[in-house]
PDB file of C-alpha atoms in Angstrom:
ATOM      1  CA  GLN A   1     -53.712  88.151  73.040  1.00 60.00           C
ATOM      2  CA  LYS A   2     -53.098  85.356  70.599  1.00 70.00           C
ATOM      3  CA  GLU A   3     -49.707  83.485  70.950  1.00 86.00           C
ATOM      4  CA  VAL A   4     -48.939  84.281  67.296  1.00 92.00           C
ATOM      5  CA  GLU A   5     -49.884  87.446  65.589  1.00 93.00           C
ATOM      6  CA  GLN A   6     -49.660  88.077  61.722  1.00 92.00           C
ATOM      7  CA  ASN A   7     -50.462  91.239  59.740  1.00 79.00           C
ATOM      8  CA  SER A   8     -53.608  90.017  58.355  1.00 70.00           C
ATOM      9  CA  GLY A   9     -53.478  91.577  54.959  1.00 81.00           C
ATOM     10  CA  PRO A  10     -54.447  90.867  52.279  1.00 92.00           C
ATOM     11  CA  LEU A  11     -51.140  91.671  50.658  1.00 95.00           C
ATOM     12  CA  SER A  12     -51.080  92.388  46.937  1.00 96.00           C
ATOM     13  CA  VAL A  13     -47.864  92.899  44.958  1.00 96.00           C
ATOM     14  CA  PRO A  14     -46.863  92.873  41.164  1.00 97.00           C
ATOM     15  CA  GLU A  15     -45.027  90.035  39.718  1.00 97.00           C
ATOM     16  CA  GLY A  16     -41.267  90.451  40.267  1.00 97.00           C
ATOM     17  CA  ALA A  17     -41.651  92.562  43.561  1.00 97.00           C
ATOM     18  CA  ILE A  18     -40.591  91.659  47.093  1.00 97.00           C
ATOM     19  CA  ALA A  19     -43.373  90.582  49.331  1.00 96.00           C
ATOM     20  CA  SER A  20     -42.864  90.972  53.077  1.00 96.00           C
ATOM     21  CA  LEU A  21     -44.851  89.050  55.646  1.00 96.00           C
ATOM     22  CA  ASN A  22     -44.555  89.578  59.428  1.00 96.00           C
ATOM     23  CA  CYS A  23     -45.176  87.674  62.648  1.00 96.00           C
ATOM     24  CA  THR A  24     -44.857  88.340  66.288  1.00 96.00           C
ATOM     25  CA  TYR A  25     -45.212  85.835  69.026  1.00 94.00           C
ATOM     26  CA  SER A  26     -45.779  86.365  72.871  1.00 92.00           C
ATOM     27  CA  ASP A  27     -43.964  83.301  74.493  1.00 88.00           C
ATOM     28  CA  ARG A  28     -40.176  84.123  74.994  1.00 88.00           C
ATOM     29  CA  GLY A  29     -39.547  80.525  75.416  1.00 86.00           C
ATOM     30  CA  SER A  30     -40.528  79.697  71.828  1.00 88.00           C
ATOM     31  CA  GLN A  31     -37.746  77.665  70.121  1.00 88.00           C
ATOM     32  CA  SER A  32     -38.635  77.153  66.463  1.00 91.00           C
ATOM     33  CA  PHE A  33     -40.468  79.251  63.894  1.00 94.00           C
ATOM     34  CA  PHE A  34     -42.021  78.106  60.757  1.00 96.00           C
ATOM     35  CA  TRP A  35     -43.537  79.589  57.543  1.00 97.00           C
ATOM     36  CA  TYR A  36     -46.245  77.474  55.857  1.00 97.00           C
ATOM     37  CA  ARG A  37     -48.073  78.189  52.590  1.00 97.00           C
ATOM     38  CA  GLN A  38     -51.627  77.136  51.994  1.00 96.00           C
ATOM     39  CA  TYR A  39     -53.408  77.139  48.715  1.00 96.00           C
ATOM     40  CA  SER A  40     -57.196  77.598  48.728  1.00 93.00           C
ATOM     41  CA  GLY A  41     -58.768  74.161  49.641  1.00 93.00           C
ATOM     42  CA  LYS A  42     -55.436  72.549  50.356  1.00 95.00           C
ATOM     43  CA  SER A  43     -53.464  71.537  53.521  1.00 96.00           C
ATOM     44  CA  PRO A  44     -50.581  73.766  54.680  1.00 96.00           C
ATOM     45  CA  GLU A  45     -47.078  72.885  53.446  1.00 96.00           C
ATOM     46  CA  LEU A  46     -43.792  74.012  55.012  1.00 95.00           C
ATOM     47  CA  ILE A  47     -41.755  76.617  53.317  1.00 95.00           C
ATOM     48  CA  MET A  48     -39.092  77.364  55.773  1.00 94.00           C
ATOM     49  CA  PHE A  49     -38.103  77.085  59.427  1.00 94.00           C
ATOM     50  CA  ILE A  50     -35.735  79.123  61.464  1.00 94.00           C
ATOM     51  CA  TYR A  51     -34.539  78.804  65.071  1.00 89.00           C
ATOM     52  CA  SER A  52     -31.352  81.081  65.339  1.00 88.00           C
ATOM     53  CA  ASN A  53     -31.370  84.817  65.372  1.00 90.00           C
ATOM     54  CA  GLY A  54     -30.561  86.228  61.941  1.00 92.00           C
ATOM     55  CA  ASP A  55     -31.356  85.455  58.350  1.00 94.00           C
ATOM     56  CA  LYS A  56     -31.904  82.155  56.584  1.00 95.00           C
ATOM     57  CA  GLU A  57     -32.108  82.051  52.881  1.00 96.00           C
ATOM     58  CA  ASP A  58     -33.708  79.305  50.572  1.00 95.00           C
ATOM     59  CA  GLY A  59     -33.964  80.285  47.015  1.00 96.00           C
ATOM     60  CA  ARG A  60     -36.365  83.145  46.672  1.00 97.00           C
ATOM     61  CA  PHE A  61     -37.439  82.962  50.307  1.00 97.00           C
ATOM     62  CA  THR A  62     -35.592  84.399  53.331  1.00 97.00           C
ATOM     63  CA  ALA A  63     -36.817  84.117  56.934  1.00 97.00           C
ATOM     64  CA  GLN A  64     -35.598  86.649  59.476  1.00 97.00           C
ATOM     65  CA  LEU A  65     -35.651  85.992  63.169  1.00 96.00           C
ATOM     66  CA  ASN A  66     -35.165  88.521  66.185  1.00 95.00           C
ATOM     67  CA  LYS A  67     -35.676  86.821  69.414  1.00 93.00           C
ATOM     68  CA  ALA A  68     -35.256  89.930  71.435  1.00 93.00           C
ATOM     69  CA  SER A  69     -38.051  91.708  69.531  1.00 94.00           C
ATOM     70  CA  GLN A  70     -40.049  88.375  69.333  1.00 94.00           C
ATOM     71  CA  TYR A  71     -40.417  88.936  65.583  1.00 95.00           C
ATOM     72  CA  VAL A  72     -40.083  86.692  62.597  1.00 97.00           C
ATOM     73  CA  SER A  73     -40.548  87.652  58.906  1.00 96.00           C
ATOM     74  CA  LEU A  74     -40.688  86.112  55.533  1.00 97.00           C
ATOM     75  CA  LEU A  75     -39.409  87.885  52.409  1.00 97.00           C
ATOM     76  CA  ILE A  76     -40.322  86.508  48.956  1.00 97.00           C
ATOM     77  CA  ARG A  77     -38.238  87.871  46.294  1.00 98.00           C
ATOM     78  CA  ASP A  78     -39.065  87.951  42.551  1.00 98.00           C
ATOM     79  CA  SER A  79     -42.649  87.141  43.398  1.00 98.00           C
ATOM     80  CA  GLN A  80     -44.583  85.013  41.067  1.00 97.00           C
ATOM     81  CA  PRO A  81     -48.337  84.506  40.452  1.00 97.00           C
ATOM     82  CA  SER A  82     -47.888  80.921  41.822  1.00 97.00           C
ATOM     83  CA  ASP A  83     -46.887  82.416  45.148  1.00 97.00           C
ATOM     84  CA  SER A  84     -50.523  83.654  45.488  1.00 97.00           C
ATOM     85  CA  ALA A  85     -51.642  81.778  48.694  1.00 96.00           C
ATOM     86  CA  THR A  86     -52.080  82.294  52.492  1.00 96.00           C
ATOM     87  CA  TYR A  87     -48.931  82.207  54.491  1.00 97.00           C
ATOM     88  CA  LEU A  88     -49.072  80.944  58.006  1.00 96.00           C
ATOM     89  CA  CYS A  89     -46.645  81.767  60.651  1.00 96.00           C
ATOM     90  CA  ALA A  90     -46.175  78.896  63.280  1.00 95.00           C
ATOM     91  CA  VAL A  91     -44.313  78.860  66.658  1.00 94.00           C
ATOM     92  CA  ASN A  92     -43.212  75.805  68.549  1.00 90.00           C
ATOM     93  CA  THR A  93     -41.890  75.078  71.977  1.00 81.00           C
ATOM     94  CA  ASP A  94     -40.573  71.573  72.667  1.00 74.00           C
ATOM     95  CA  ARG A  95     -39.716  71.975  76.350  1.00 75.00           C
ATOM     96  CA  GLY A  96     -41.166  71.259  79.728  1.00 75.00           C
ATOM     97  CA  SER A  97     -44.856  72.022  80.194  1.00 72.00           C
ATOM     98  CA  THR A  98     -45.277  73.184  76.535  1.00 75.00           C
ATOM     99  CA  LEU A  99     -43.545  70.128  75.068  1.00 78.00           C
ATOM    100  CA  GLY A 100     -45.087  69.554  71.558  1.00 82.00           C
ATOM    101  CA  ARG A 101     -47.112  72.764  71.436  1.00 86.00           C
ATOM    102  CA  LEU A 102     -47.281  74.256  67.991  1.00 90.00           C
ATOM    103  CA  TYR A 103     -49.345  77.452  67.449  1.00 94.00           C
ATOM    104  CA  PHE A 104     -50.259  79.230  64.225  1.00 95.00           C
ATOM    105  CA  GLY A 105     -51.169  82.668  63.377  1.00 94.00           C
ATOM    106  CA  ARG A 106     -54.139  83.891  61.382  1.00 93.00           C
ATOM    107  CA  GLY A 107     -52.307  83.896  58.129  1.00 94.00           C
ATOM    108  CA  THR A 108     -51.640  86.463  55.580  1.00 95.00           C
ATOM    109  CA  GLN A 109     -53.240  86.216  52.199  1.00 95.00           C
ATOM    110  CA  LEU A 110     -50.912  87.099  49.309  1.00 96.00           C
ATOM    111  CA  THR A 111     -51.898  88.000  45.779  1.00 97.00           C
ATOM    112  CA  VAL A 112     -49.288  88.388  43.076  1.00 97.00           C
ATOM    113  CA  TRP A 113     -50.684  90.013  40.037  1.00 96.00           C
ATOM    114  CA  PRO A 114     -49.028  89.804  36.590  1.00 93.00           C
TER     115      PRO A 114
ATOM    116  CA  ASN B   1     -46.253  55.981  52.367  1.00 61.00           C
ATOM    117  CA  ALA B   2     -49.630  57.524  53.361  1.00 78.00           C
ATOM    118  CA  GLY B   3     -48.429  60.187  55.815  1.00 95.00           C
ATOM    119  CA  VAL B   4     -51.306  61.576  57.783  1.00 97.00           C
ATOM    120  CA  THR B   5     -54.759  60.183  56.896  1.00 96.00           C
ATOM    121  CA  GLN B   6     -57.974  61.681  58.146  1.00 97.00           C
ATOM    122  CA  THR B   7     -61.481  60.366  57.928  1.00 95.00           C
ATOM    123  CA  PRO B   8     -64.043  61.397  56.889  1.00 96.00           C
ATOM    124  CA  LYS B   9     -63.329  64.157  54.308  1.00 96.00           C
ATOM    125  CA  PHE B  10     -66.872  65.615  54.529  1.00 96.00           C
ATOM    126  CA  GLN B  11     -69.594  65.321  57.122  1.00 96.00           C
ATOM    127  CA  VAL B  12     -72.879  67.068  57.823  1.00 97.00           C
ATOM    128  CA  LEU B  13     -74.375  66.749  61.267  1.00 97.00           C
ATOM    129  CA  LYS B  14     -77.382  67.878  62.984  1.00 97.00           C
ATOM    130  CA  THR B  15     -77.251  69.988  65.939  1.00 98.00           C
ATOM    131  CA  GLY B  16     -76.724  67.831  69.025  1.00 97.00           C
ATOM    132  CA  GLN B  17     -75.354  64.765  67.228  1.00 97.00           C
ATOM    133  CA  SER B  18     -72.066  63.323  68.052  1.00 96.00           C
ATOM    134  CA  MET B  19     -69.169  62.110  65.879  1.00 96.00           C
ATOM    135  CA  THR B  20     -65.573  61.119  65.986  1.00 97.00           C
ATOM    136  CA  LEU B  21     -62.916  62.338  63.522  1.00 98.00           C
ATOM    137  CA  GLN B  22     -60.192  59.879  62.957  1.00 97.00           C
ATOM    138  CA  CYS B  23     -56.503  60.575  62.369  1.00 97.00           C
ATOM    139  CA  ALA B  24     -53.581  58.067  61.674  1.00 97.00           C
ATOM    140  CA  GLN B  25     -49.940  58.677  60.828  1.00 97.00           C
ATOM    141  CA  ASP B  26     -47.465  56.125  59.574  1.00 96.00           C
ATOM    142  CA  MET B  27     -44.179  58.301  60.263  1.00 95.00           C
ATOM    143  CA  ASN B  28     -43.718  57.171  63.806  1.00 94.00           C
ATOM    144  CA  HIS B  29     -44.096  60.809  65.057  1.00 94.00           C
ATOM    145  CA  ASN B  30     -44.409  61.531  68.881  1.00 93.00           C
ATOM    146  CA  SER B  31     -46.559  64.629  68.619  1.00 93.00           C
ATOM    147  CA  MET B  32     -50.055  64.879  66.977  1.00 96.00           C
ATOM    148  CA  TYR B  33     -52.458  67.713  66.725  1.00 96.00           C
ATOM    149  CA  TRP B  34     -55.951  68.870  66.000  1.00 98.00           C
ATOM    150  CA  TYR B  35     -56.694  72.218  64.377  1.00 97.00           C
ATOM    151  CA  ARG B  36     -59.775  73.940  63.180  1.00 98.00           C
ATOM    152  CA  GLN B  37     -59.754  76.502  60.444  1.00 97.00           C
ATOM    153  CA  ASP B  38     -62.351  79.125  59.925  1.00 95.00           C
ATOM    154  CA  PRO B  39     -62.184  81.993  57.290  1.00 88.00           C
ATOM    155  CA  GLY B  40     -59.833  84.667  58.345  1.00 83.00           C
ATOM    156  CA  MET B  41     -58.768  82.838  61.581  1.00 86.00           C
ATOM    157  CA  GLY B  42     -55.627  80.775  60.519  1.00 90.00           C
ATOM    158  CA  LEU B  43     -55.238  77.389  62.311  1.00 94.00           C
ATOM    159  CA  ARG B  44     -56.395  77.317  65.801  1.00 95.00           C
ATOM    160  CA  LEU B  45     -55.100  74.508  68.050  1.00 95.00           C
ATOM    161  CA  ILE B  46     -57.750  72.409  69.637  1.00 97.00           C
ATOM    162  CA  TYR B  47     -55.774  69.772  71.332  1.00 96.00           C
ATOM    163  CA  TYR B  48     -52.401  68.190  70.915  1.00 95.00           C
ATOM    164  CA  SER B  49     -50.595  65.132  72.195  1.00 94.00           C
ATOM    165  CA  ALA B  50     -46.761  65.364  72.774  1.00 91.00           C
ATOM    166  CA  SER B  51     -46.512  61.606  73.134  1.00 90.00           C
ATOM    167  CA  GLU B  52     -48.423  58.550  73.455  1.00 90.00           C
ATOM    168  CA  GLY B  53     -50.682  58.710  76.664  1.00 89.00           C
ATOM    169  CA  THR B  54     -50.603  62.405  77.069  1.00 92.00           C
ATOM    170  CA  THR B  55     -52.946  65.107  75.787  1.00 95.00           C
ATOM    171  CA  ASP B  56     -53.046  68.834  76.368  1.00 93.00           C
ATOM    172  CA  LYS B  57     -55.530  71.670  75.538  1.00 94.00           C
ATOM    173  CA  GLY B  58     -54.742  74.181  73.053  1.00 93.00           C
ATOM    174  CA  GLU B  59     -56.548  77.496  72.162  1.00 92.00           C
ATOM    175  CA  VAL B  60     -60.042  76.298  71.604  1.00 95.00           C
ATOM    176  CA  PRO B  61     -60.750  72.915  73.461  1.00 97.00           C
ATOM    177  CA  ASN B  62     -64.347  73.637  74.640  1.00 96.00           C
ATOM    178  CA  GLY B  63     -66.814  71.192  73.193  1.00 96.00           C
ATOM    179  CA  TYR B  64     -64.142  68.757  72.093  1.00 98.00           C
ATOM    180  CA  ASN B  65     -62.540  65.757  73.491  1.00 97.00           C
ATOM    181  CA  VAL B  66     -59.623  63.662  72.187  1.00 97.00           C
ATOM    182  CA  SER B  67     -58.039  60.164  72.462  1.00 97.00           C
ATOM    183  CA  ARG B  68     -54.395  59.212  71.756  1.00 96.00           C
ATOM    184  CA  LEU B  69     -55.224  55.668  71.095  1.00 87.00           C
ATOM    185  CA  ASN B  70     -51.670  54.647  70.463  1.00 95.00           C
ATOM    186  CA  LYS B  71     -48.680  56.282  68.790  1.00 95.00           C
ATOM    187  CA  ARG B  72     -50.205  56.167  65.416  1.00 97.00           C
ATOM    188  CA  GLU B  73     -53.890  57.352  66.116  1.00 97.00           C
ATOM    189  CA  PHE B  74     -55.276  60.462  67.499  1.00 97.00           C
ATOM    190  CA  SER B  75     -59.125  61.051  67.398  1.00 97.00           C
ATOM    191  CA  LEU B  76     -61.159  64.172  67.978  1.00 98.00           C
ATOM    192  CA  ARG B  77     -64.714  63.668  69.270  1.00 98.00           C
ATOM    193  CA  LEU B  78     -67.755  66.099  69.204  1.00 97.00           C
ATOM    194  CA  GLU B  79     -70.131  65.009  71.959  1.00 93.00           C
ATOM    195  CA  SER B  80     -73.039  67.238  70.970  1.00 96.00           C
ATOM    196  CA  ALA B  81     -72.336  69.296  67.805  1.00 96.00           C
ATOM    197  CA  ALA B  82     -73.166  73.011  67.585  1.00 97.00           C
ATOM    198  CA  PRO B  83     -73.409  75.218  64.455  1.00 97.00           C
ATOM    199  CA  SER B  84     -70.368  77.089  65.892  1.00 97.00           C
ATOM    200  CA  GLN B  85     -68.291  73.853  65.262  1.00 98.00           C
ATOM    201  CA  THR B  86     -68.804  74.107  61.600  1.00 98.00           C
ATOM    202  CA  SER B  87     -65.265  74.292  60.213  1.00 98.00           C
ATOM    203  CA  VAL B  88     -62.479  72.582  58.457  1.00 98.00           C
ATOM    204  CA  TYR B  89     -60.539  70.255  60.846  1.00 98.00           C
ATOM    205  CA  PHE B  90     -57.021  69.349  60.214  1.00 98.00           C
ATOM    206  CA  CYS B  91     -54.905  66.719  61.833  1.00 98.00           C
ATOM    207  CA  ALA B  92     -51.068  66.982  61.880  1.00 97.00           C
ATOM    208  CA  SER B  93     -48.170  65.036  63.130  1.00 96.00           C
ATOM    209  CA  ARG B  94     -44.415  65.753  63.731  1.00 94.00           C
ATOM    210  CA  GLU B  95     -41.322  64.798  65.545  1.00 91.00           C
ATOM    211  CA  GLN B  96     -40.212  66.774  68.476  1.00 83.00           C
ATOM    212  CA  GLY B  97     -37.029  68.790  68.111  1.00 81.00           C
ATOM    213  CA  TYR B  98     -35.790  72.067  66.521  1.00 80.00           C
ATOM    214  CA  GLY B  99     -37.226  72.889  63.183  1.00 82.00           C
ATOM    215  CA  THR B 100     -39.099  69.566  62.621  1.00 88.00           C
ATOM    216  CA  GLU B 101     -41.850  69.835  60.060  1.00 91.00           C
ATOM    217  CA  ALA B 102     -45.526  69.243  60.835  1.00 94.00           C
ATOM    218  CA  PHE B 103     -47.292  67.144  58.213  1.00 95.00           C
ATOM    219  CA  PHE B 104     -50.923  67.499  57.669  1.00 97.00           C
ATOM    220  CA  GLY B 105     -53.889  65.455  56.737  1.00 97.00           C
ATOM    221  CA  GLN B 106     -56.178  66.481  53.849  1.00 96.00           C
ATOM    222  CA  GLY B 107     -58.677  67.908  56.187  1.00 96.00           C
ATOM    223  CA  THR B 108     -62.369  67.242  57.221  1.00 97.00           C
ATOM    224  CA  ARG B 109     -65.046  69.629  56.164  1.00 97.00           C
ATOM    225  CA  LEU B 110     -67.721  69.570  58.909  1.00 97.00           C
ATOM    226  CA  THR B 111     -70.967  71.255  58.705  1.00 97.00           C
ATOM    227  CA  VAL B 112     -73.456  71.329  61.621  1.00 97.00           C
ATOM    228  CA  VAL B 113     -76.932  72.293  60.765  1.00 97.00           C
TER     229      VAL B 113
END
């Protein structure tokens, strides 16, 4: 089992819709959770991070974390064609024997059509 | 401010050849990483270094070695390249702590024929 699992998609939504991306992780000691966006042929770039249970909002993006269920999600409201990219979930533990470890999921390819 | 710099950007190797991918960061980060990215596989962690002088295996370490030369530099070596190592390789660095962002290099596209 991979440390970080994502619904592999691809996911296709119309412009203006809400896109929902999901991620689960296996290490209960994980501390920080990230969503990265990667355009084709480019390097990943950070969208959001979250480390407390609940929701965190930043503009059109909302990250949700449920540590009991080991689940993290990303909602993109009012999706735009420019949001079309691969979204990568990442999980970090900066403690003890796993200090510095940062694992990514397989990514979900999102297409927003006009 | 260059961030994370990887060299080379492109490389073609013959099976059995060796090479070293270089990575340097100028952000004074403690942690550095090497990932490979294959179609549909996301980023898979090869090796990481939590601090200068330490290295640890990630998910797919076989066939690779690393050296954390100093705080700035973290190199990845392929001793005997195989076609299965054809991939895009990314180096990254970050500071330790809650929610600290990983910064990525521009990637190295490696083809082993």
